[in-house]
Every structure is written in C-alpha cells, then in structure tokens.
Amino acid sequence: MSTTTSQSNQLAGLPLVRQNSSRDSLTWYYQLGGSIDGYDKLRVSLHYSKGGTNWANGKTEPRGYYVSLQPVSIAETQWGMSESCTLFSDHGGKVFLEGTSRFSAAKILTLQERALEEIEPYVQQLVQRAI
C-alpha cells in the first residue's frame, strides 16, 4: 500500500516542506525525522534527461524521464535558497521511469504520481537510516 498522497503532501510518512518546478523538472523537499550524514531533508526530483554517457559512472543511459532522491540541507539566504548535498553518496539514486524521443511538459505532469510511487520504497529505506 502506498503512503503517497495525490497532492504529494507526504511521502513514506515524511511531510512536504517545499516544492519547486521548472520547465523540465518538478522537485519536492520532505522533512526527515532525523538526519542522514547531517542532512535533514530529502529532495525528490522528477526530471527529463537527454540520456547518453553518465560522466559519474561511465554508463550509457536512455533518454527519458527519471525520478531521483538525495538527502540535502536547505537554507534561505539573502540571495535565495541554498542547497547542500554530498555527491557520490550511497544515500541517493535515481529510477528510470519512461523512455521518450523528446521532452513533453504535459507528460512530466502526468508522471508525478507514478514517480512518487516508484521512489517510495527507496525513501522508506532512507527513513529507517535517519538518526
């Protein structure tokens, strides 16, 4: 049974604290009950990727829509929001949702619920690690 609400207000029991959107991505920030490596929030991002070689792992990835998660800290500054995270951490990752030949703003909106459902098991694992 999924604990994702249709408005994305909670994910695996974590409350939504912030939301951002841009032309080719949707991002949600959830408050962790503790912290993971000093980070108190979890960023979940639904985005489009042109695919190709991933410079971080050397693998070729398909073009399409992905959902990713990463523990982060966010702070408001006089210049706007500042976000901190650890690159190459084993606490983050991404899931391929659907291949496509080109980006569609309408399609990314229809993938919101599916993206949160697909990433939820990984979020639950991270929630158990939070101290």
Short mmCIF file of the C-alpha atoms (twelve columns), coordinates in Angstrom:
data_MODEL
# 
_entry.id   MODEL 
# 
loop_
_atom_site.group_PDB 
_atom_site.id 
_atom_site.type_symbol 
_atom_site.label_atom_id 
_atom_site.label_alt_id 
_atom_site.label_comp_id 
_atom_site.label_asym_id 
_atom_site.label_seq_id 
_atom_site.Cartn_x 
_atom_site.Cartn_y 
_atom_site.Cartn_z 
_atom_site.pdbx_PDB_model_num 
ATOM 1   C CA . MET A 1   0.000  0.000  0.000   1 
ATOM 2   C CA . SER A 2   1.374  3.369  -0.977  1 
ATOM 3   C CA . THR A 3   1.570  6.182  1.556   1 
ATOM 4   C CA . THR A 4   1.910  8.830  -1.149  1 
ATOM 5   C CA . THR A 5   -0.940 11.344 -1.253  1 
ATOM 6   C CA . SER A 6   -2.220 12.699 -4.536  1 
ATOM 7   C CA . GLN A 7   -1.074 16.211 -3.573  1 
ATOM 8   C CA . SER A 8   2.420  14.929 -2.605  1 
ATOM 9   C CA . ASN A 9   1.921  16.331 0.927   1 
ATOM 10  C CA . GLN A 10  3.549  13.238 2.417   1 
ATOM 11  C CA . LEU A 11  5.855  10.537 1.149   1 
ATOM 12  C CA . ALA A 12  6.532  7.453  3.295   1 
ATOM 13  C CA . GLY A 13  5.190  9.443  6.246   1 
ATOM 14  C CA . LEU A 14  7.527  12.406 5.660   1 
ATOM 15  C CA . PRO A 15  5.891  15.864 5.496   1 
ATOM 16  C CA . LEU A 16  6.370  18.028 2.413   1 
ATOM 17  C CA . VAL A 17  8.167  21.269 3.310   1 
ATOM 18  C CA . ARG A 18  8.923  22.830 -0.071  1 
ATOM 19  C CA . GLN A 19  8.172  22.408 -3.786  1 
ATOM 20  C CA . ASN A 20  9.891  23.792 -6.874  1 
ATOM 21  C CA . SER A 21  9.203  23.469 -10.560 1 
ATOM 22  C CA . SER A 22  10.976 24.464 -13.727 1 
ATOM 23  C CA . ARG A 23  10.339 23.826 -17.410 1 
ATOM 24  C CA . ASP A 24  11.743 20.285 -17.329 1 
ATOM 25  C CA . SER A 25  11.600 19.196 -13.671 1 
ATOM 26  C CA . LEU A 26  9.481  19.012 -10.540 1 
ATOM 27  C CA . THR A 27  11.163 18.880 -7.125  1 
ATOM 28  C CA . TRP A 28  9.779  18.107 -3.676  1 
ATOM 29  C CA . TYR A 29  11.559 18.504 -0.326  1 
ATOM 30  C CA . TYR A 30  10.478 16.298 2.582   1 
ATOM 31  C CA . GLN A 31  11.482 16.728 6.229   1 
ATOM 32  C CA . LEU A 32  13.341 13.739 7.666   1 
ATOM 33  C CA . GLY A 33  12.578 12.680 11.252  1 
ATOM 34  C CA . GLY A 34  16.319 12.721 11.980  1 
ATOM 35  C CA . SER A 35  19.337 13.255 9.783   1 
ATOM 36  C CA . ILE A 36  21.407 11.315 7.268   1 
ATOM 37  C CA . ASP A 37  25.058 12.386 7.186   1 
ATOM 38  C CA . GLY A 38  23.963 15.705 8.709   1 
ATOM 39  C CA . TYR A 39  21.225 16.363 6.135   1 
ATOM 40  C CA . ASP A 40  17.684 16.857 7.448   1 
ATOM 41  C CA . LYS A 41  15.649 16.907 4.241   1 
ATOM 42  C CA . LEU A 42  15.110 14.587 1.323   1 
ATOM 43  C CA . ARG A 43  14.960 16.025 -2.222  1 
ATOM 44  C CA . VAL A 44  12.862 14.047 -4.694  1 
ATOM 45  C CA . SER A 45  13.116 15.249 -8.284  1 
ATOM 46  C CA . LEU A 46  11.193 14.219 -11.403 1 
ATOM 47  C CA . HIS A 47  13.166 15.305 -14.453 1 
ATOM 48  C CA . TYR A 48  13.860 14.743 -18.128 1 
ATOM 49  C CA . SER A 49  17.315 13.656 -19.282 1 
ATOM 50  C CA . LYS A 50  18.647 13.655 -22.835 1 
ATOM 51  C CA . GLY A 51  20.488 10.450 -21.999 1 
ATOM 52  C CA . GLY A 52  23.905 9.459  -23.236 1 
ATOM 53  C CA . THR A 53  27.023 8.746  -21.222 1 
ATOM 54  C CA . ASN A 54  26.737 9.377  -17.500 1 
ATOM 55  C CA . TRP A 55  30.024 11.068 -16.523 1 
ATOM 56  C CA . ALA A 56  29.721 9.825  -12.919 1 
ATOM 57  C CA . ASN A 57  29.568 6.101  -13.683 1 
ATOM 58  C CA . GLY A 58  30.604 5.804  -17.330 1 
ATOM 59  C CA . LYS A 59  27.390 4.005  -18.323 1 
ATOM 60  C CA . THR A 60  25.149 4.936  -21.241 1 
ATOM 61  C CA . GLU A 61  21.686 5.941  -20.058 1 
ATOM 62  C CA . PRO A 62  18.494 6.156  -22.119 1 
ATOM 63  C CA . ARG A 63  16.730 9.409  -22.960 1 
ATOM 64  C CA . GLY A 64  13.605 9.898  -20.905 1 
ATOM 65  C CA . TYR A 65  12.084 10.685 -17.528 1 
ATOM 66  C CA . TYR A 66  13.753 9.871  -14.213 1 
ATOM 67  C CA . VAL A 67  12.918 10.292 -10.544 1 
ATOM 68  C CA . SER A 68  15.819 10.806 -8.150  1 
ATOM 69  C CA . LEU A 69  16.331 11.260 -4.439  1 
ATOM 70  C CA . GLN A 70  19.099 12.838 -2.379  1 
ATOM 71  C CA . PRO A 71  19.444 13.835 1.287   1 
ATOM 72  C CA . VAL A 72  20.024 17.612 1.444   1 
ATOM 73  C CA . SER A 73  20.032 20.651 3.694   1 
ATOM 74  C CA . ILE A 74  18.407 23.856 2.535   1 
ATOM 75  C CA . ALA A 75  18.778 27.376 3.878   1 
ATOM 76  C CA . GLU A 76  17.278 30.701 2.961   1 
ATOM 77  C CA . THR A 77  19.876 33.376 2.257   1 
ATOM 78  C CA . GLN A 78  19.616 36.975 1.138   1 
ATOM 79  C CA . TRP A 79  20.191 35.695 -2.420  1 
ATOM 80  C CA . GLY A 80  17.587 32.933 -2.295  1 
ATOM 81  C CA . MET A 81  17.639 29.269 -1.391  1 
ATOM 82  C CA . SER A 82  20.928 27.484 -0.787  1 
ATOM 83  C CA . GLU A 83  21.084 23.689 -1.027  1 
ATOM 84  C CA . SER A 84  23.855 21.400 0.239   1 
ATOM 85  C CA . CYS A 85  24.353 17.703 -0.505  1 
ATOM 86  C CA . THR A 86  27.082 15.091 -0.813  1 
ATOM 87  C CA . LEU A 87  27.926 13.931 -4.320  1 
ATOM 88  C CA . PHE A 88  28.551 10.231 -4.960  1 
ATOM 89  C CA . SER A 89  26.796 9.248  -1.723  1 
ATOM 90  C CA . ASP A 90  25.229 5.828  -1.353  1 
ATOM 91  C CA . HIS A 91  22.141 7.516  0.139   1 
ATOM 92  C CA . GLY A 92  20.888 8.903  -3.173  1 
ATOM 93  C CA . GLY A 93  19.945 7.466  -6.534  1 
ATOM 94  C CA . LYS A 94  17.566 7.566  -9.456  1 
ATOM 95  C CA . VAL A 95  14.980 5.390  -11.158 1 
ATOM 96  C CA . PHE A 96  14.254 5.376  -14.896 1 
ATOM 97  C CA . LEU A 97  10.523 5.873  -15.445 1 
ATOM 98  C CA . GLU A 98  9.901  6.032  -19.173 1 
ATOM 99  C CA . GLY A 99  11.792 6.469  -22.409 1 
ATOM 100 C CA . THR A 100 10.896 9.126  -24.941 1 
ATOM 101 C CA . SER A 101 12.333 10.735 -28.046 1 
ATOM 102 C CA . ARG A 102 11.736 14.301 -26.798 1 
ATOM 103 C CA . PHE A 103 10.633 16.288 -23.755 1 
ATOM 104 C CA . SER A 104 6.950  16.996 -23.136 1 
ATOM 105 C CA . ALA A 105 5.821  19.364 -20.363 1 
ATOM 106 C CA . ALA A 106 2.392  17.699 -20.371 1 
ATOM 107 C CA . LYS A 107 3.954  14.241 -19.955 1 
ATOM 108 C CA . ILE A 108 6.101  15.203 -16.983 1 
ATOM 109 C CA . LEU A 109 2.961  16.416 -15.202 1 
ATOM 110 C CA . THR A 110 1.213  13.088 -15.809 1 
ATOM 111 C CA . LEU A 111 4.201  11.200 -14.345 1 
ATOM 112 C CA . GLN A 112 4.102  12.884 -10.894 1 
ATOM 113 C CA . GLU A 113 2.106  10.224 -9.061  1 
ATOM 114 C CA . ARG A 114 3.959  7.333  -10.686 1 
ATOM 115 C CA . ALA A 115 7.329  8.921  -9.888  1 
ATOM 116 C CA . LEU A 116 6.497  9.209  -6.194  1 
ATOM 117 C CA . GLU A 117 5.175  5.642  -6.096  1 
ATOM 118 C CA . GLU A 118 8.328  4.298  -7.775  1 
ATOM 119 C CA . ILE A 119 10.727 6.121  -5.439  1 
ATOM 120 C CA . GLU A 120 8.797  5.464  -2.216  1 
ATOM 121 C CA . PRO A 121 10.465 2.094  -1.359  1 
ATOM 122 C CA . TYR A 122 13.877 3.807  -1.527  1 
ATOM 123 C CA . VAL A 123 12.594 6.665  0.635   1 
ATOM 124 C CA . GLN A 124 11.366 4.146  3.219   1 
ATOM 125 C CA . GLN A 125 14.853 2.598  3.357   1 
ATOM 126 C CA . LEU A 126 16.404 6.034  3.935   1 
ATOM 127 C CA . VAL A 127 13.846 6.886  6.634   1 
ATOM 128 C CA . GLN A 128 14.981 3.817  8.544   1 
ATOM 129 C CA . ARG A 129 18.605 5.033  8.348   1 
ATOM 130 C CA . ALA A 130 17.812 8.536  9.631   1 
ATOM 131 C CA . ILE A 131 19.018 9.103  13.182  1 
# 
